[in-house]
Amino acid sequence: MTKGNIASGKTTCLEYFSKTSDIEVLTEPVSKWRNVQGCNPLGLMYQDPSRWGLTLQTYVQLTMLDRHVLPMSTPVRMMERSIYSAKYIFAENLYKSGKMPEVDFAVLSEWFEWIIKNIAIPVDLIVYLQTSPQTCYERLKQRCREEEKVIPLEYLESIHNLYEDWLIHHKSFEVPAPVLVIPADHDLKKMLHQYEENREKILMAHC
Ligand SMILES: Nc1ncnc2c1ncn2[C@@H]1O[C@H](COP(=O)(O)OP(=O)(O)O)[C@@H](O)[C@H]1O
Ligand SMILES: O=c1ccn([C@H]2C[C@H](O)[C@@H](COP(=O)(O)O)O2)c(=O)[nH]1
């Protein structure tokens, strides 16, 4: 699983590895989060998180689970984020910042606990693209996704801190697999070089 803050470079990383044969790449289903039967839960959440946070996170949880249980068609699968980051990072952030009501968080949490107890979600390795929030803020502005124009730097700082507490400091939730940290503030050329350096570790993680 590839993890990291918003606009840290996850999709770019996965696109790079998708050129290798025998690797299946599953990017986040963001297009679904922007359009479910003509509605845009991602946009609604950014406009009014207290009202729409549960709606988005329920749908993220469903679409992530759908990806996790897809039968493997190649020896290696790389997946962008997971059901774990949806809960431990994004739902947690909404709740902790007072933007998700307690009852919404309780319902979402029970759903999540039921899923991880009853459905196998095997993970071999977590590739964490570690960036500064400032880098993500610049890349976010450059990408210019309409719904994300309202995101302030402070939001990226909160998401960053939750990732660090979880994957680096082991202060919050159980980590479901070993973590490979790749410093990701660098330019694209250096990033591609680092991906090559880590290729074996990533591709052999399932052995
Ligand atoms: N190493 C890099 N240096 C500069 N810009 C980058 C780098 N990696 C990705 N980008 C750009 O930053 C934006 C966000 O990258 P993306 O891969 O979509 O991030 P994520 O999938 O983590 O949200 C895109 O416009 C992408 O082209
Ligand atoms: O559980 C989640 C997962 C993602 N999001 C948001 C964050 C971003 O605005 C988009 C997609 O993330 P990228 O890092 O650009 O891939 O979806 C969320 O709110 N909740």
PDB file of C-alpha atoms and ligand atoms in Angstrom:
ATOM      1  CA  MET A   1       0.000   0.000   0.000  1.00  0.00           C
ATOM      2  CA  THR A   2       1.254   3.477  -0.827  1.00  0.00           C
ATOM      3  CA  LYS A   3       0.453   6.086   1.781  1.00  0.00           C
ATOM      4  CA  GLY A   4       1.035   9.760   2.272  1.00  0.00           C
ATOM      5  CA  ASN A   5      -0.557  13.137   2.659  1.00  0.00           C
ATOM      6  CA  ILE A   6      -2.823  14.706   0.034  1.00  0.00           C
ATOM      7  CA  ALA A   7      -0.759  15.558  -3.087  1.00  0.00           C
ATOM      8  CA  SER A   8       2.381  13.929  -1.660  1.00  0.00           C
ATOM      9  CA  GLY A   9       2.980  12.148  -4.989  1.00  0.00           C
ATOM     10  CA  LYS A  10       1.280   8.764  -4.476  1.00  0.00           C
ATOM     11  CA  THR A  11      -0.402   8.644  -7.893  1.00  0.00           C
ATOM     12  CA  THR A  12       2.806   9.749  -9.607  1.00  0.00           C
ATOM     13  CA  CYS A  13       4.700   6.984  -7.798  1.00  0.00           C
ATOM     14  CA  LEU A  14       2.137   4.346  -8.769  1.00  0.00           C
ATOM     15  CA  GLU A  15       2.090   5.518 -12.382  1.00  0.00           C
ATOM     16  CA  TYR A  16       5.841   4.969 -12.449  1.00  0.00           C
ATOM     17  CA  PHE A  17       5.572   1.392 -11.154  1.00  0.00           C
ATOM     18  CA  SER A  18       2.592   0.623 -13.400  1.00  0.00           C
ATOM     19  CA  LYS A  19       5.060   0.559 -16.327  1.00  0.00           C
ATOM     20  CA  THR A  20       6.587  -2.612 -14.860  1.00  0.00           C
ATOM     21  CA  SER A  21       5.029  -5.842 -16.079  1.00  0.00           C
ATOM     22  CA  ASP A  22       3.582  -8.146 -13.430  1.00  0.00           C
ATOM     23  CA  ILE A  23       2.522  -5.233 -11.229  1.00  0.00           C
ATOM     24  CA  GLU A  24      -1.086  -4.282 -10.910  1.00  0.00           C
ATOM     25  CA  VAL A  25      -1.680  -0.745  -9.728  1.00  0.00           C
ATOM     26  CA  LEU A  26      -4.902   0.335  -8.044  1.00  0.00           C
ATOM     27  CA  THR A  27      -5.129   4.098  -7.664  1.00  0.00           C
ATOM     28  CA  GLU A  28      -7.650   5.695  -5.310  1.00  0.00           C
ATOM     29  CA  PRO A  29     -11.162   5.798  -6.748  1.00  0.00           C
ATOM     30  CA  VAL A  30     -11.287   9.613  -6.460  1.00  0.00           C
ATOM     31  CA  SER A  31     -13.481   9.883  -9.564  1.00  0.00           C
ATOM     32  CA  LYS A  32     -16.160   7.865  -7.733  1.00  0.00           C
ATOM     33  CA  TRP A  33     -15.843  10.107  -4.662  1.00  0.00           C
ATOM     34  CA  ARG A  34     -16.460  13.091  -6.960  1.00  0.00           C
ATOM     35  CA  ASN A  35     -19.391  11.483  -8.743  1.00  0.00           C
ATOM     36  CA  VAL A  36     -21.672   8.914  -7.199  1.00  0.00           C
ATOM     37  CA  GLN A  37     -24.915   8.829  -9.152  1.00  0.00           C
ATOM     38  CA  GLY A  38     -24.466  12.491 -10.065  1.00  0.00           C
ATOM     39  CA  CYS A  39     -23.558  13.646  -6.523  1.00  0.00           C
ATOM     40  CA  ASN A  40     -20.146  14.824  -5.334  1.00  0.00           C
ATOM     41  CA  PRO A  41     -19.518  13.675  -1.735  1.00  0.00           C
ATOM     42  CA  LEU A  42     -15.866  14.868  -1.837  1.00  0.00           C
ATOM     43  CA  GLY A  43     -16.923  18.407  -2.763  1.00  0.00           C
ATOM     44  CA  LEU A  44     -19.780  18.363  -0.243  1.00  0.00           C
ATOM     45  CA  MET A  45     -17.434  17.236   2.540  1.00  0.00           C
ATOM     46  CA  TYR A  46     -15.002  20.100   1.908  1.00  0.00           C
ATOM     47  CA  GLN A  47     -17.909  22.583   1.826  1.00  0.00           C
ATOM     48  CA  ASP A  48     -19.573  21.309   5.021  1.00  0.00           C
ATOM     49  CA  PRO A  49     -17.557  18.604   6.813  1.00  0.00           C
ATOM     50  CA  SER A  50     -19.914  18.288   9.801  1.00  0.00           C
ATOM     51  CA  ARG A  51     -22.850  17.477   7.533  1.00  0.00           C
ATOM     52  CA  TRP A  52     -21.137  15.398   4.863  1.00  0.00           C
ATOM     53  CA  GLY A  53     -18.064  13.877   6.535  1.00  0.00           C
ATOM     54  CA  LEU A  54     -19.846  10.611   7.371  1.00  0.00           C
ATOM     55  CA  THR A  55     -21.324  10.402   3.880  1.00  0.00           C
ATOM     56  CA  LEU A  56     -17.916  10.715   2.228  1.00  0.00           C
ATOM     57  CA  GLN A  57     -16.083   8.431   4.660  1.00  0.00           C
ATOM     58  CA  THR A  58     -18.754   5.735   4.399  1.00  0.00           C
ATOM     59  CA  TYR A  59     -18.374   5.789   0.644  1.00  0.00           C
ATOM     60  CA  VAL A  60     -14.556   5.847   0.837  1.00  0.00           C
ATOM     61  CA  GLN A  61     -14.725   2.833   3.175  1.00  0.00           C
ATOM     62  CA  LEU A  62     -16.958   0.944   0.731  1.00  0.00           C
ATOM     63  CA  THR A  63     -14.891   1.750  -2.371  1.00  0.00           C
ATOM     64  CA  MET A  64     -11.633   0.885  -0.592  1.00  0.00           C
ATOM     65  CA  LEU A  65     -13.040  -2.427   0.610  1.00  0.00           C
ATOM     66  CA  ASP A  66     -14.160  -3.146  -2.933  1.00  0.00           C
ATOM     67  CA  ARG A  67     -10.555  -2.649  -4.076  1.00  0.00           C
ATOM     68  CA  HIS A  68      -9.065  -4.744  -1.242  1.00  0.00           C
ATOM     69  CA  VAL A  69     -11.173  -7.794  -2.120  1.00  0.00           C
ATOM     70  CA  LEU A  70     -10.567  -7.695  -5.896  1.00  0.00           C
ATOM     71  CA  PRO A  71      -8.955 -10.991  -6.978  1.00  0.00           C
ATOM     72  CA  MET A  72      -5.240 -10.589  -7.790  1.00  0.00           C
ATOM     73  CA  SER A  73      -4.414 -10.765 -11.486  1.00  0.00           C
ATOM     74  CA  THR A  74      -0.617 -10.341 -11.122  1.00  0.00           C
ATOM     75  CA  PRO A  75       2.005 -11.454  -8.545  1.00  0.00           C
ATOM     76  CA  VAL A  76       2.320  -7.916  -7.148  1.00  0.00           C
ATOM     77  CA  ARG A  77      -0.369  -5.373  -6.463  1.00  0.00           C
ATOM     78  CA  MET A  78       0.281  -1.793  -5.404  1.00  0.00           C
ATOM     79  CA  MET A  79      -2.650   0.109  -3.989  1.00  0.00           C
ATOM     80  CA  GLU A  80      -3.040   3.793  -3.214  1.00  0.00           C
ATOM     81  CA  ARG A  81      -4.093   4.290   0.411  1.00  0.00           C
ATOM     82  CA  SER A  82      -6.434   1.803   2.091  1.00  0.00           C
ATOM     83  CA  ILE A  83      -9.407   1.254   4.315  1.00  0.00           C
ATOM     84  CA  TYR A  84      -6.981   1.796   7.220  1.00  0.00           C
ATOM     85  CA  SER A  85      -5.949   5.322   6.224  1.00  0.00           C
ATOM     86  CA  ALA A  86      -9.580   6.223   5.532  1.00  0.00           C
ATOM     87  CA  LYS A  87     -10.393   5.417   9.160  1.00  0.00           C
ATOM     88  CA  TYR A  88      -7.161   6.116  11.062  1.00  0.00           C
ATOM     89  CA  ILE A  89      -6.343   9.348   9.239  1.00  0.00           C
ATOM     90  CA  PHE A  90      -9.307  11.012   7.530  1.00  0.00           C
ATOM     91  CA  ALA A  91     -12.236   9.944   9.741  1.00  0.00           C
ATOM     92  CA  GLU A  92     -10.031  10.423  12.798  1.00  0.00           C
ATOM     93  CA  ASN A  93      -9.110  13.924  11.659  1.00  0.00           C
ATOM     94  CA  LEU A  94     -12.747  14.907  11.123  1.00  0.00           C
ATOM     95  CA  TYR A  95     -13.675  13.591  14.563  1.00  0.00           C
ATOM     96  CA  LYS A  96     -10.692  15.014  16.436  1.00  0.00           C
ATOM     97  CA  SER A  97     -11.176  18.451  14.893  1.00  0.00           C
ATOM     98  CA  GLY A  98     -14.797  18.487  16.075  1.00  0.00           C
ATOM     99  CA  LYS A  99     -16.170  18.264  12.539  1.00  0.00           C
ATOM    100  CA  MET A 100     -17.661  14.774  12.778  1.00  0.00           C
ATOM    101  CA  PRO A 101     -20.411  14.307  15.374  1.00  0.00           C
ATOM    102  CA  GLU A 102     -19.800  11.579  17.945  1.00  0.00           C
ATOM    103  CA  VAL A 103     -22.711   9.459  16.701  1.00  0.00           C
ATOM    104  CA  ASP A 104     -21.410   9.565  13.105  1.00  0.00           C
ATOM    105  CA  PHE A 105     -17.939   8.521  14.252  1.00  0.00           C
ATOM    106  CA  ALA A 106     -19.397   5.717  16.399  1.00  0.00           C
ATOM    107  CA  VAL A 107     -21.412   4.286  13.484  1.00  0.00           C
ATOM    108  CA  LEU A 108     -18.467   4.530  11.088  1.00  0.00           C
ATOM    109  CA  SER A 109     -16.173   2.929  13.698  1.00  0.00           C
ATOM    110  CA  GLU A 110     -18.497  -0.031  14.225  1.00  0.00           C
ATOM    111  CA  TRP A 111     -18.691  -0.587  10.467  1.00  0.00           C
ATOM    112  CA  PHE A 112     -14.899  -0.439  10.225  1.00  0.00           C
ATOM    113  CA  GLU A 113     -14.348  -2.833  13.154  1.00  0.00           C
ATOM    114  CA  TRP A 114     -16.819  -5.307  11.674  1.00  0.00           C
ATOM    115  CA  ILE A 115     -15.052  -5.199   8.314  1.00  0.00           C
ATOM    116  CA  ILE A 116     -11.522  -5.760   9.606  1.00  0.00           C
ATOM    117  CA  LYS A 117     -12.710  -8.537  11.920  1.00  0.00           C
ATOM    118  CA  ASN A 118     -14.694 -10.427   9.272  1.00  0.00           C
ATOM    119  CA  ILE A 119     -12.959  -9.758   5.952  1.00  0.00           C
ATOM    120  CA  ALA A 120      -9.345 -10.624   5.179  1.00  0.00           C
ATOM    121  CA  ILE A 121      -7.351  -7.545   4.122  1.00  0.00           C
ATOM    122  CA  PRO A 122      -3.799  -8.816   3.667  1.00  0.00           C
ATOM    123  CA  VAL A 123      -1.047  -6.189   3.421  1.00  0.00           C
ATOM    124  CA  ASP A 124       2.662  -6.994   2.915  1.00  0.00           C
ATOM    125  CA  LEU A 125       4.239  -3.556   2.996  1.00  0.00           C
ATOM    126  CA  ILE A 126       3.293   0.069   3.539  1.00  0.00           C
ATOM    127  CA  VAL A 127       5.260   2.502   1.367  1.00  0.00           C
ATOM    128  CA  TYR A 128       5.050   5.842   3.157  1.00  0.00           C
ATOM    129  CA  LEU A 129       5.878   8.888   1.031  1.00  0.00           C
ATOM    130  CA  GLN A 130       7.027  11.250   3.755  1.00  0.00           C
ATOM    131  CA  THR A 131       6.648  14.898   2.832  1.00  0.00           C
ATOM    132  CA  SER A 132       6.394  18.190   4.650  1.00  0.00           C
ATOM    133  CA  PRO A 133       2.882  19.672   4.700  1.00  0.00           C
ATOM    134  CA  GLN A 134       4.293  22.726   2.879  1.00  0.00           C
ATOM    135  CA  THR A 135       5.429  20.581  -0.064  1.00  0.00           C
ATOM    136  CA  CYS A 136       1.959  19.040  -0.292  1.00  0.00           C
ATOM    137  CA  TYR A 137       0.362  22.466  -0.135  1.00  0.00           C
ATOM    138  CA  GLU A 138       2.417  23.617  -3.123  1.00  0.00           C
ATOM    139  CA  ARG A 139       1.699  20.431  -5.119  1.00  0.00           C
ATOM    140  CA  LEU A 140      -1.995  20.644  -4.218  1.00  0.00           C
ATOM    141  CA  LYS A 141      -2.194  24.178  -5.602  1.00  0.00           C
ATOM    142  CA  GLN A 142      -0.348  23.108  -8.719  1.00  0.00           C
ATOM    143  CA  ARG A 143      -2.738  20.152  -9.267  1.00  0.00           C
ATOM    144  CA  CYS A 144      -5.694  22.509  -8.791  1.00  0.00           C
ATOM    145  CA  ARG A 145      -8.492  20.006  -8.125  1.00  0.00           C
ATOM    146  CA  GLU A 146     -11.650  22.120  -7.853  1.00  0.00           C
ATOM    147  CA  GLU A 147     -12.969  20.602  -4.571  1.00  0.00           C
ATOM    148  CA  GLU A 148      -9.587  21.045  -2.844  1.00  0.00           C
ATOM    149  CA  LYS A 149      -9.231  24.808  -3.404  1.00  0.00           C
ATOM    150  CA  VAL A 150     -10.585  25.406   0.128  1.00  0.00           C
ATOM    151  CA  ILE A 151      -7.914  23.260   1.834  1.00  0.00           C
ATOM    152  CA  PRO A 152      -5.675  25.374   4.112  1.00  0.00           C
ATOM    153  CA  LEU A 153      -2.116  24.429   5.089  1.00  0.00           C
ATOM    154  CA  GLU A 154      -3.369  23.617   8.617  1.00  0.00           C
ATOM    155  CA  TYR A 155      -5.503  20.774   7.230  1.00  0.00           C
ATOM    156  CA  LEU A 156      -2.447  19.189   5.610  1.00  0.00           C
ATOM    157  CA  GLU A 157      -0.525  19.658   8.886  1.00  0.00           C
ATOM    158  CA  SER A 158      -3.210  17.732  10.794  1.00  0.00           C
ATOM    159  CA  ILE A 159      -3.216  14.907   8.243  1.00  0.00           C
ATOM    160  CA  HIS A 160       0.605  14.845   8.337  1.00  0.00           C
ATOM    161  CA  ASN A 161       0.669  14.585  12.152  1.00  0.00           C
ATOM    162  CA  LEU A 162      -1.814  11.706  12.121  1.00  0.00           C
ATOM    163  CA  TYR A 163       0.303   9.814   9.561  1.00  0.00           C
ATOM    164  CA  GLU A 164       3.470  10.402  11.575  1.00  0.00           C
ATOM    165  CA  ASP A 165       1.858   9.319  14.876  1.00  0.00           C
ATOM    166  CA  TRP A 166       0.552   6.163  13.217  1.00  0.00           C
ATOM    167  CA  LEU A 167       3.380   5.028  10.924  1.00  0.00           C
ATOM    168  CA  ILE A 168       6.521   6.579  12.462  1.00  0.00           C
ATOM    169  CA  HIS A 169       5.942   7.090  16.203  1.00  0.00           C
ATOM    170  CA  HIS A 170       3.523   4.130  16.650  1.00  0.00           C
ATOM    171  CA  LYS A 171       1.499   6.289  19.012  1.00  0.00           C
ATOM    172  CA  SER A 172      -2.032   5.783  17.726  1.00  0.00           C
ATOM    173  CA  PHE A 173      -3.212   2.646  15.908  1.00  0.00           C
ATOM    174  CA  GLU A 174      -1.867  -0.779  15.092  1.00  0.00           C
ATOM    175  CA  VAL A 175       0.238  -0.743  11.921  1.00  0.00           C
ATOM    176  CA  PRO A 176      -0.914  -3.641   9.691  1.00  0.00           C
ATOM    177  CA  ALA A 177       2.440  -4.230   7.905  1.00  0.00           C
ATOM    178  CA  PRO A 178       6.125  -3.167   7.931  1.00  0.00           C
ATOM    179  CA  VAL A 179       6.663   0.430   6.821  1.00  0.00           C
ATOM    180  CA  LEU A 180       9.128   1.557   4.140  1.00  0.00           C
ATOM    181  CA  VAL A 181       9.689   5.301   4.469  1.00  0.00           C
ATOM    182  CA  ILE A 182      10.644   7.205   1.304  1.00  0.00           C
ATOM    183  CA  PRO A 183      11.472  10.904   1.787  1.00  0.00           C
ATOM    184  CA  ALA A 184       9.332  12.590  -0.859  1.00  0.00           C
ATOM    185  CA  ASP A 185      10.003  16.337  -0.776  1.00  0.00           C
ATOM    186  CA  HIS A 186      12.450  15.990  -3.678  1.00  0.00           C
ATOM    187  CA  ASP A 187      11.975  16.859  -7.334  1.00  0.00           C
ATOM    188  CA  LEU A 188      10.623  14.247  -9.717  1.00  0.00           C
ATOM    189  CA  LYS A 189      14.038  13.174 -11.005  1.00  0.00           C
ATOM    190  CA  LYS A 190      15.322  12.382  -7.513  1.00  0.00           C
ATOM    191  CA  MET A 191      12.030  10.671  -6.630  1.00  0.00           C
ATOM    192  CA  LEU A 192      12.289   8.353  -9.637  1.00  0.00           C
ATOM    193  CA  HIS A 193      15.850   7.543  -8.589  1.00  0.00           C
ATOM    194  CA  GLN A 194      14.634   6.671  -5.070  1.00  0.00           C
ATOM    195  CA  TYR A 195      11.856   4.496  -6.483  1.00  0.00           C
ATOM    196  CA  GLU A 196      14.467   2.546  -8.440  1.00  0.00           C
ATOM    197  CA  GLU A 197      16.635   2.177  -5.311  1.00  0.00           C
ATOM    198  CA  ASN A 198      13.651   0.726  -3.447  1.00  0.00           C
ATOM    199  CA  ARG A 199      12.245  -1.357  -6.299  1.00  0.00           C
ATOM    200  CA  GLU A 200      13.424  -4.724  -4.949  1.00  0.00           C
ATOM    201  CA  LYS A 201      12.161  -4.029  -1.423  1.00  0.00           C
ATOM    202  CA  ILE A 202       8.763  -3.064  -2.784  1.00  0.00           C
ATOM    203  CA  LEU A 203       8.376  -5.857  -5.311  1.00  0.00           C
ATOM    204  CA  MET A 204       9.714  -8.627  -3.065  1.00  0.00           C
ATOM    205  CA  ALA A 205       7.681  -7.649   0.014  1.00  0.00           C
ATOM    206  CA  HIS A 206       5.193 -10.469  -0.539  1.00  0.00           C
ATOM    207  CA  CYS A 207       7.890 -13.194  -0.495  1.00  0.00           C
TER     208      CYS A 207
HETATM  209  N1  LIG B   1       8.384  14.945  -6.883  1.00  0.00           N
HETATM  210  C1  LIG B   1       7.535  15.855  -7.342  1.00  0.00           C
HETATM  211  N2  LIG B   1       7.929  17.125  -7.526  1.00  0.00           N
HETATM  212  C2  LIG B   1       7.063  18.072  -7.967  1.00  0.00           C
HETATM  213  N3  LIG B   1       5.763  17.842  -8.272  1.00  0.00           N
HETATM  214  C3  LIG B   1       5.294  16.586  -8.100  1.00  0.00           C
HETATM  215  C4  LIG B   1       6.148  15.531  -7.634  1.00  0.00           C
HETATM  216  N4  LIG B   1       5.401  14.403  -7.551  1.00  0.00           N
HETATM  217  C5  LIG B   1       4.159  14.728  -7.954  1.00  0.00           C
HETATM  218  N5  LIG B   1       4.093  16.031  -8.311  1.00  0.00           N
HETATM  219  C6  LIG B   1       2.910  16.798  -8.751  1.00  0.00           C
HETATM  220  O1  LIG B   1       2.176  17.113  -7.567  1.00  0.00           O
HETATM  221  C7  LIG B   1       0.767  16.963  -7.772  1.00  0.00           C
HETATM  222  C8  LIG B   1       0.243  15.889  -6.822  1.00  0.00           C
HETATM  223  O2  LIG B   1       0.808  14.627  -7.159  1.00  0.00           O
HETATM  224  P1  LIG B   1      -0.029  13.295  -7.102  1.00  0.00           P
HETATM  225  O3  LIG B   1       0.836  12.190  -7.586  1.00  0.00           O
HETATM  226  O4  LIG B   1      -1.354  13.488  -7.769  1.00  0.00           O
HETATM  227  O5  LIG B   1      -0.256  13.176  -5.512  1.00  0.00           O
HETATM  228  P2  LIG B   1      -1.249  12.275  -4.657  1.00  0.00           P
HETATM  229  O6  LIG B   1      -1.672  11.114  -5.514  1.00  0.00           O
HETATM  230  O7  LIG B   1      -0.438  11.858  -3.489  1.00  0.00           O
HETATM  231  O8  LIG B   1      -2.399  13.145  -4.265  1.00  0.00           O
HETATM  232  C9  LIG B   1       0.604  16.593  -9.250  1.00  0.00           C
HETATM  233  O9  LIG B   1       0.350  17.783  -9.965  1.00  0.00           O
HETATM  234  C10 LIG B   1       1.961  15.987  -9.631  1.00  0.00           C
HETATM  235  O10 LIG B   1       2.249  16.168 -11.001  1.00  0.00           O
HETATM  236  O1  LIG B   2     -10.476   8.729   3.430  1.00  0.00           O
HETATM  237  C1  LIG B   2     -10.256   9.712   2.681  1.00  0.00           C
HETATM  238  C2  LIG B   2      -9.345   9.648   1.624  1.00  0.00           C
HETATM  239  C3  LIG B   2      -9.129  10.743   0.835  1.00  0.00           C
HETATM  240  N1  LIG B   2      -9.806  11.900   1.070  1.00  0.00           N
HETATM  241  C4  LIG B   2      -9.620  13.053   0.166  1.00  0.00           C
HETATM  242  C5  LIG B   2      -8.306  13.751   0.277  1.00  0.00           C
HETATM  243  C6  LIG B   2      -8.103  14.321  -1.097  1.00  0.00           C
HETATM  244  O2  LIG B   2      -8.839  15.547  -1.211  1.00  0.00           O
HETATM  245  C7  LIG B   2      -8.767  13.292  -2.006  1.00  0.00           C
HETATM  246  C8  LIG B   2      -7.831  12.328  -2.660  1.00  0.00           C
HETATM  247  O3  LIG B   2      -6.628  12.228  -2.004  1.00  0.00           O
HETATM  248  P1  LIG B   2      -5.188  12.233  -2.765  1.00  0.00           P
HETATM  249  O4  LIG B   2      -4.187  12.266  -1.675  1.00  0.00           O
HETATM  250  O5  LIG B   2      -5.114  13.397  -3.662  1.00  0.00           O
HETATM  251  O6  LIG B   2      -5.140  10.967  -3.541  1.00  0.00           O
HETATM  252  O7  LIG B   2      -9.672  12.579  -1.167  1.00  0.00           O
HETATM  253  C9  LIG B   2     -10.695  11.977   2.121  1.00  0.00           C
HETATM  254  O8  LIG B   2     -11.295  13.051   2.376  1.00  0.00           O
HETATM  255  N2  LIG B   2     -10.921  10.883   2.880  1.00  0.00           N
END
